[in-house]
Amino acid sequence: MNKIRKNIHREISKLTKHFKNTKIRDLHDSNDSKNKVIELDFLTFDYSKQRIDKKTLDYLVKIPDLINLKESLSLLFSGKVKNLSEDREVTHTFYRNQTSDGNFPLIFAERERIKSFLDQKQSGYSFKNLICLSIGGSRLGPELLNEFLSLDNPINIYFCSSYDLDELDDALHQCLQSETIVFVSSKSFETSEIKKNLEHVKSWFSEKPEINFEDHLYGISANVPAMTNYGIKDANQYPLLDSLGGRFSIWSSISLPAFVNASYESYIEFLQGAYLADEYTNNTPWESNISVLMALLSIWNRNALDIANHGIFPYSFKLRSLTKYLAQLSMESNGKSVNFDSNVSPFLTTPLVWGGYGIENQHSTFQWLMQGKTETSCDFIGINNMESGNLDSYEMLLSQVLAMTMGEENKTAPYKTVRGNNPCSIFQLNNLDLKSLGFLLALYEHKTYIEALILGIDPFDQWGVQLGKKISLDAKKDNQFLKPFFSSSVLPKS
């Protein structure tokens, strides 16, 4: 299989040669650009501002068949893909299935528990504040959803993970113990940041001995014994499949805290959008399959055009944390170069993913994008709906795309010249609703998986992250561990 990938890499290198001085403006002026727009019920994907021609695209869309993508997608949706290095099944797509097929019954049992909790809203919750102790995928997904859903929220929701506890203290200062519940969201229930925050919350509750902390404590984890050992009652536990990766866990009870101000029906709508993206990705020809095209464009931009960073810019305030979520999805999944069989990928793998809320970036990082020496590929995400009040914002998005891709030469004042030529794609959402969000996020998930298959790496492990955890634990156990590597002036003060 690695021989096939080397051949693909070689062909891409051949195609690269005639692209060295190619301008997006010239490509766009050809009749070919009108064919690079895909319209679906939830969104439109426009990749006409990518630096790619028909000859190259015709080759790229053959790659999925070369790596047997159809079979790999079938395995993914049937739960037969494995995270080889950790010997675990990959099960995140089962969390958005609409009906149970008998596989993984825990998922639908968990869904009933989510419904039971969220249905309390009808008669009124017994709490006013919810503190969610979570980190990584257990935080980024729910926090994105909470901001997306946030309007007139009767329940205050605080996400906390900082190791210095300042974030948690800021939240606790706004709460009373009698009005507060705590969710500990951690797949392993062994993360040091979460343990430290949990101990701090316990200490805070102990200031009110008349309150039984266990009545206010909930857990979401694959480690049921650990939840029990920490005093979380069985009725307050939400068990996860051990095979569910943290960065793919947004579809599970990990997102329960984000929906306390919404409803169970809202949660199901979110899952429905993702399920429809599963169906779409599995059944759509490669040349018009958005997930596939996103993966192919990413590999082309990184390997043919040598673009090492990718900006994602949502133009809706409700999606302001989308980039952080997608950055983890992409870089923790595909930020590696060797697979379980010790084969080194012949490709340059995932670029740095960065960005943020587009309007704010216009007045900061876009200057670098427009006139710096580093090229960047970009995704712009906006809402094109007269009823949403986002039309001005969407028009602004299109203007920035034009500036970044087409540029403008000023011969009399060269310092005003904007080179352009940054490859950009546009996602135009038709509505700002949960189904559309679920559909969009699942497309990015599938893009990440497909990209990993082409690169020849496992997107479901994260051994680089694990080394960082191991070293921090070693340093915690032995206060001399760090001493040989750092000057005494920068070591922790005793």
XYZ file of C-alpha atoms in Angstrom:
494
model
C 0.000 0.000 0.000
C 2.876 2.386 0.716
C 4.103 1.783 -2.856
C 0.752 3.089 -4.119
C 1.127 6.200 -1.995
C 4.651 6.787 -3.260
C 3.321 6.580 -6.815
C 0.568 9.081 -5.965
C 3.124 11.425 -4.423
C 5.304 11.102 -7.538
C 2.393 11.962 -9.839
C 1.472 14.984 -7.729
C 5.100 16.146 -7.918
C 4.954 15.932 -11.721
C 1.772 17.989 -11.833
C 3.349 20.594 -9.564
C 5.896 21.798 -12.096
C 3.573 23.847 -14.276
C 1.919 25.446 -11.227
C 4.883 27.411 -9.947
C 3.741 30.731 -11.438
C 0.056 29.965 -11.929
C -2.339 32.674 -10.747
C -5.776 32.013 -9.295
C -7.015 34.992 -11.309
C -6.008 33.310 -14.563
C -7.608 30.014 -13.530
C -10.783 31.790 -12.479
C -11.114 33.586 -15.790
C -11.370 30.221 -17.544
C -14.776 28.603 -17.984
C -13.696 25.862 -15.600
C -14.426 27.862 -12.411
C -18.208 27.556 -12.689
C -17.902 23.776 -12.269
C -16.254 24.133 -8.869
C -19.416 24.894 -6.918
C -21.450 22.173 -5.170
C -24.928 23.066 -3.901
C -26.619 20.944 -1.225
C -29.679 21.420 0.961
C -27.630 22.586 3.958
C -24.781 24.430 2.301
C -22.886 25.375 -0.827
C -19.203 24.568 -1.253
C -17.290 26.858 -3.617
C -13.708 25.883 -4.393
C -13.351 27.989 -7.535
C -10.682 30.106 -5.797
C -8.326 27.156 -5.336
C -5.074 27.052 -7.333
C -5.951 23.975 -9.307
C -6.871 23.262 -12.930
C -9.006 20.624 -14.614
C -6.078 18.367 -15.524
C -4.899 18.240 -11.911
C -8.385 17.763 -10.510
C -9.054 14.947 -12.955
C -6.038 13.126 -11.545
C -6.774 13.874 -7.896
C -10.299 12.424 -8.039
C -8.785 9.118 -9.185
C -6.820 8.819 -5.927
C -9.770 7.570 -3.800
C -10.092 4.497 -6.018
C -6.343 3.888 -5.853
C -6.553 3.594 -2.059
C -9.900 1.691 -2.043
C -11.754 4.527 -0.333
C -15.181 2.997 -0.943
C -14.212 -0.066 1.074
C -12.653 2.068 3.829
C -15.825 4.161 4.186
C -17.906 0.992 4.331
C -15.675 -0.299 7.135
C -15.963 3.006 9.000
C -19.768 3.025 8.923
C -19.966 -0.631 9.942
C -17.651 -0.186 12.946
C -14.878 -2.318 11.464
C -12.129 0.293 11.323
C -9.559 -0.134 14.102
C -7.221 2.229 15.863
C -4.381 -0.260 15.465
C -1.844 1.196 17.871
C -4.361 1.199 20.724
C -6.288 -1.886 19.533
C -9.676 -0.147 19.637
C -12.623 -0.024 17.288
C -13.614 3.340 15.819
C -17.233 4.020 16.742
C -17.987 7.740 16.581
C -20.319 7.461 13.561
C -22.570 5.054 15.518
C -23.342 7.870 17.954
C -25.381 9.678 15.305
C -27.234 6.674 13.906
C -30.961 7.339 13.936
C -32.011 3.824 14.897
C -30.247 1.045 16.750
C -29.021 -1.853 14.642
C -28.074 -3.868 17.707
C -24.454 -2.706 17.677
C -23.152 -0.866 20.725
C -26.409 -0.813 22.750
C -24.715 1.448 25.313
C -25.072 4.354 22.848
C -28.868 4.245 22.826
C -29.032 3.580 26.567
C -26.906 6.698 27.023
C -29.269 8.630 24.757
C -32.184 7.754 27.042
C -30.238 9.082 30.030
C -29.518 12.312 28.159
C -33.232 12.663 27.405
C -34.146 12.053 31.026
C -31.763 14.776 32.194
C -32.753 17.381 29.593
C -36.478 16.749 30.089
C -36.097 18.202 33.590
C -36.132 21.602 31.917
C -39.889 21.333 31.380
C -40.568 21.407 35.111
C -37.551 23.558 35.915
C -34.007 22.581 36.819
C -32.990 22.499 40.470
C -29.754 24.340 39.709
C -28.732 27.705 38.234
C -25.081 27.015 37.422
C -23.329 24.172 35.658
C -19.547 23.854 35.841
C -18.052 21.500 33.268
C -14.540 20.273 34.046
C -13.205 19.160 30.683
C -10.232 19.530 28.351
C -9.346 18.833 24.710
C -12.172 17.282 22.707
C -14.282 16.970 25.842
C -14.287 20.752 26.083
C -13.853 22.168 22.583
C -16.945 20.495 21.111
C -19.387 21.286 23.942
C -18.047 24.823 24.247
C -18.605 25.390 20.520
C -22.160 24.075 20.868
C -22.839 26.178 23.949
C -21.803 29.348 22.108
C -23.827 28.294 19.080
C -26.954 27.758 21.197
C -26.399 30.700 23.532
C -29.238 33.207 23.595
C -31.302 33.910 26.704
C -29.859 31.215 28.954
C -31.373 30.686 32.412
C -28.566 28.266 33.327
C -25.033 29.656 33.521
C -22.502 27.251 31.996
C -18.787 27.448 32.746
C -16.099 25.337 31.057
C -12.913 24.975 33.119
C -9.626 23.175 32.545
C -6.742 25.525 33.424
C -4.030 23.977 35.549
C -3.482 27.188 37.497
C -7.163 27.084 38.624
C -7.740 30.781 37.847
C -10.401 29.922 35.300
C -12.228 27.744 37.809
C -11.950 30.322 40.574
C -13.469 32.960 38.293
C -16.454 30.654 37.780
C -16.810 29.695 41.459
C -16.858 33.334 42.523
C -20.071 33.712 40.515
C -21.799 30.664 41.999
C -23.357 29.380 45.204
C -22.804 25.733 46.134
C -26.512 25.164 46.654
C -27.277 26.322 43.096
C -24.405 24.581 41.283
C -23.847 21.179 39.715
C -20.524 19.888 38.369
C -19.972 17.714 35.314
C -16.612 15.970 35.021
C -16.182 15.166 31.321
C -13.123 13.018 30.736
C -12.963 9.872 28.672
C -10.116 8.396 30.733
C -10.907 10.147 34.026
C -7.144 10.221 34.510
C -6.226 13.593 33.013
C -4.146 15.563 35.525
C -5.795 18.908 34.736
C -9.261 17.493 35.357
C -8.243 15.761 38.597
C -6.736 18.958 39.942
C -9.828 21.002 39.083
C -12.100 18.357 40.617
C -10.187 18.419 43.899
C -10.494 22.203 43.956
C -14.257 22.033 43.414
C -14.552 19.457 46.201
C -12.706 21.829 48.507
C -15.084 24.640 47.561
C -18.139 22.497 48.304
C -16.636 21.458 51.648
C -17.064 25.062 52.779
C -20.776 24.186 53.026
C -20.804 20.887 54.997
C -24.601 20.835 55.023
C -24.518 20.221 51.236
C -23.802 16.681 50.010
C -21.331 17.190 47.166
C -22.167 13.803 45.612
C -25.701 15.029 44.911
C -24.195 17.797 42.774
C -21.568 15.733 40.948
C -21.963 14.084 37.515
C -19.504 12.201 35.345
C -19.118 11.463 31.635
C -16.386 8.920 30.986
C -15.425 5.512 29.619
C -13.799 4.771 32.987
C -16.768 3.784 35.150
C -14.689 2.472 38.096
C -12.868 5.802 38.318
C -16.157 7.720 38.348
C -17.376 5.518 41.190
C -14.107 5.913 43.108
C -14.457 9.691 42.894
C -17.883 9.515 44.501
C -20.101 9.883 41.446
C -23.367 8.032 41.971
C -24.420 5.431 39.410
C -27.483 7.530 38.557
C -25.203 10.490 37.747
C -22.841 8.565 35.491
C -22.888 8.727 31.689
C -20.658 5.892 30.420
C -18.929 6.247 27.051
C -17.585 3.540 24.783
C -13.854 3.159 25.323
C -13.531 3.200 21.534
C -14.847 6.782 21.252
C -11.996 9.217 20.619
C -12.111 12.518 22.506
C -11.933 14.704 19.400
C -14.806 12.691 17.886
C -16.955 12.714 21.038
C -19.139 15.768 20.372
C -21.973 13.420 19.297
C -22.148 11.720 22.704
C -23.175 12.721 26.230
C -19.953 14.775 26.308
C -22.157 17.504 24.800
C -24.956 17.140 27.356
C -23.885 20.287 29.305
C -24.206 22.384 26.141
C -27.855 21.393 25.682
C -29.206 22.158 29.171
C -30.607 25.453 27.882
C -31.975 23.799 24.744
C -33.713 20.413 24.619
C -33.292 16.757 23.823
C -34.965 17.421 20.463
C -32.221 19.961 19.689
C -29.577 17.359 20.454
C -31.263 14.891 18.077
C -31.398 17.543 15.329
C -27.648 17.986 15.673
C -27.127 14.218 15.319
C -29.475 14.096 12.321
C -27.356 16.631 10.451
C -24.240 14.552 11.028
C -25.999 11.346 9.995
C -27.056 12.971 6.716
C -23.420 13.951 6.118
C -22.460 10.300 6.690
C -24.970 9.196 4.081
C -23.868 11.915 1.674
C -20.153 11.140 1.996
C -20.705 7.400 1.636
C -22.923 7.634 -1.450
C -21.683 10.596 -3.505
C -19.273 10.260 -6.463
C -15.778 11.469 -5.632
C -15.780 14.383 -8.080
C -18.785 15.981 -6.350
C -18.111 14.736 -2.808
C -17.223 17.664 -0.555
C -15.432 15.580 2.088
C -13.280 13.955 -0.600
C -12.525 17.226 -2.367
C -11.536 18.911 0.903
C -9.062 16.100 1.621
C -7.625 16.174 -1.905
C -7.258 19.961 -1.877
C -5.522 19.821 1.486
C -2.989 17.305 0.194
C -2.508 19.285 -3.026
C -1.954 22.591 -1.220
C 0.464 21.048 1.290
C 2.474 18.856 -1.079
C 2.263 20.499 -4.493
C 2.078 24.167 -3.507
C 4.139 23.775 -0.290
C 1.596 25.693 1.782
C 2.254 24.762 5.406
C -0.655 26.500 7.120
C -4.414 26.581 6.724
C -6.676 29.331 8.056
C -10.318 28.702 8.958
C -12.419 31.851 9.307
C -16.103 31.647 10.333
C -18.090 34.842 9.768
C -20.731 34.173 12.393
C -20.192 35.113 16.018
C -21.980 31.924 17.058
C -19.245 29.942 15.296
C -16.362 31.905 16.842
C -14.854 28.783 18.444
C -15.220 26.582 15.357
C -11.580 27.006 14.350
C -10.269 25.744 17.705
C -12.465 22.669 17.383
C -11.379 21.931 13.803
C -7.719 22.628 14.590
C -7.726 19.853 17.187
C -9.628 17.515 14.858
C -7.118 18.016 12.063
C -3.794 18.349 13.858
C -4.288 15.748 16.595
C -5.557 13.298 13.988
C -3.129 13.875 11.127
C -0.209 15.627 12.815
C 2.034 12.598 12.477
C 4.105 10.922 9.784
C 4.605 7.254 10.752
C 1.885 4.594 10.975
C 1.539 1.536 13.212
C 3.435 -0.615 10.702
C 6.376 1.849 10.913
C 5.810 3.064 7.366
C 6.779 6.702 6.891
C 4.279 8.664 4.822
C 5.814 9.957 1.575
C 3.641 13.055 1.931
C 3.899 16.198 3.988
C 1.025 15.669 6.417
C -1.464 18.085 7.971
C -0.682 21.805 7.848
C -0.873 24.075 10.860
C -4.573 24.920 11.283
C -5.277 28.353 12.728
C -7.641 31.297 12.326
C -10.750 32.335 14.225
C -13.684 34.713 13.986
C -13.278 36.384 10.602
C -14.343 39.912 11.490
C -11.704 40.129 14.236
C -8.983 38.611 12.064
C -9.612 41.209 9.360
C -8.106 43.792 11.691
C -5.113 41.731 12.744
C -3.838 38.625 10.958
C -5.273 39.448 7.526
C -2.542 42.062 7.003
C -0.007 39.220 7.145
C -2.174 37.130 4.812
C -2.457 39.951 2.289
C 1.124 41.237 2.149
C 3.353 38.805 4.008
C 5.664 36.392 2.226
C 3.975 33.212 3.468
C 1.151 31.691 1.430
C -1.905 30.349 3.246
C -4.820 28.206 2.167
C -8.140 29.154 3.759
C -11.700 28.058 4.440
C -14.250 30.845 4.834
C -17.554 29.903 6.460
C -20.563 32.211 6.369
C -24.354 32.387 6.472
C -26.209 33.545 3.359
C -29.760 33.974 4.591
C -31.811 37.181 4.531
C -33.637 36.200 7.724
C -30.467 35.574 9.717
C -29.219 39.152 9.737
C -25.842 37.891 8.505
C -25.908 39.263 4.948
C -23.572 42.184 5.682
C -21.160 39.775 7.331
C -21.394 37.386 4.386
C -20.721 40.198 1.922
C -17.658 41.093 3.981
C -16.514 37.458 3.757
C -16.728 37.486 -0.050
C -14.782 40.743 -0.191
C -11.934 39.280 1.861
C -11.825 36.169 -0.314
C -11.450 38.339 -3.406
C -8.630 40.331 -1.839
C -6.762 37.213 -0.743
C -7.119 35.307 -3.984
C -7.079 37.997 -6.690
C -4.929 40.627 -5.000
C -4.169 43.993 -6.568
C -1.003 45.327 -8.131
C -0.058 48.987 -7.583
C 2.921 49.919 -9.769
C 3.079 53.523 -8.623
C 3.020 52.582 -4.930
C 4.338 49.001 -4.639
C 3.938 49.023 -0.871
C 0.180 48.949 -1.521
C 0.400 45.856 -3.717
C -1.422 42.762 -2.451
C -0.078 39.661 -4.186
C -3.206 37.505 -3.679
C -3.007 33.897 -4.853
C -3.914 32.340 -1.476
C -6.120 29.310 -2.311
C -9.530 29.696 -0.643
C -12.724 27.670 -0.340
C -16.096 29.015 0.786
C -18.752 27.243 2.817
C -22.042 29.077 2.481
C -24.517 27.797 5.069
C -28.150 28.312 4.121
C -29.300 28.371 7.751
C -27.670 28.761 11.131
C -29.292 25.733 12.738
C -28.174 22.556 14.485
C -28.733 20.252 11.527
C -26.511 22.452 9.366
C -23.833 22.559 12.061
C -23.941 18.775 12.495
C -23.675 18.325 8.734
C -20.698 20.702 8.497
C -18.758 19.165 11.386
C -19.259 15.634 10.064
C -17.979 16.722 6.642
C -14.782 17.949 8.302
C -14.510 14.657 10.223
C -14.737 12.669 7.007
C -12.269 14.995 5.303
C -9.825 14.247 8.127
C -10.322 10.485 7.842
C -10.025 10.453 4.041
C -6.922 12.629 4.176
C -5.333 10.209 6.670
C -6.081 7.245 4.384
C -4.283 8.950 1.506
C -1.379 9.974 3.747
C -1.129 6.432 5.124
C -1.370 7.334 8.817
C -3.743 6.490 11.674
C -5.961 9.483 12.528
C -7.283 7.891 15.719
C -4.215 7.810 17.979
C -2.101 10.641 19.434
C 1.220 9.374 20.739
C 2.815 12.800 20.629
C 0.243 14.043 23.125
C 0.845 10.947 25.247
C 4.574 11.682 25.526
C 3.827 15.156 26.862
C 1.521 13.601 29.470
C 4.133 10.988 30.419
C 6.897 13.541 30.955
C 4.646 15.762 33.061
C 3.759 12.753 35.253
C 7.450 11.818 35.582
C 8.230 15.368 36.647
C 5.387 15.268 39.170
C 6.687 12.066 40.762
C 10.334 13.146 40.861
C 11.163 16.787 41.594
C 14.692 16.187 40.233
C 13.468 14.882 36.858
C 13.618 18.236 35.032
C 16.872 19.414 36.605
C 19.347 18.046 33.981
C 17.443 19.705 31.119
C 16.866 23.278 32.348
C 18.730 26.109 33.985
C 17.997 26.521 37.696
C 16.593 29.980 36.928
C 13.663 28.526 34.943
C 12.900 25.462 37.098
C 9.807 25.560 39.370
C 10.594 27.487 42.514
C 10.632 25.307 45.614
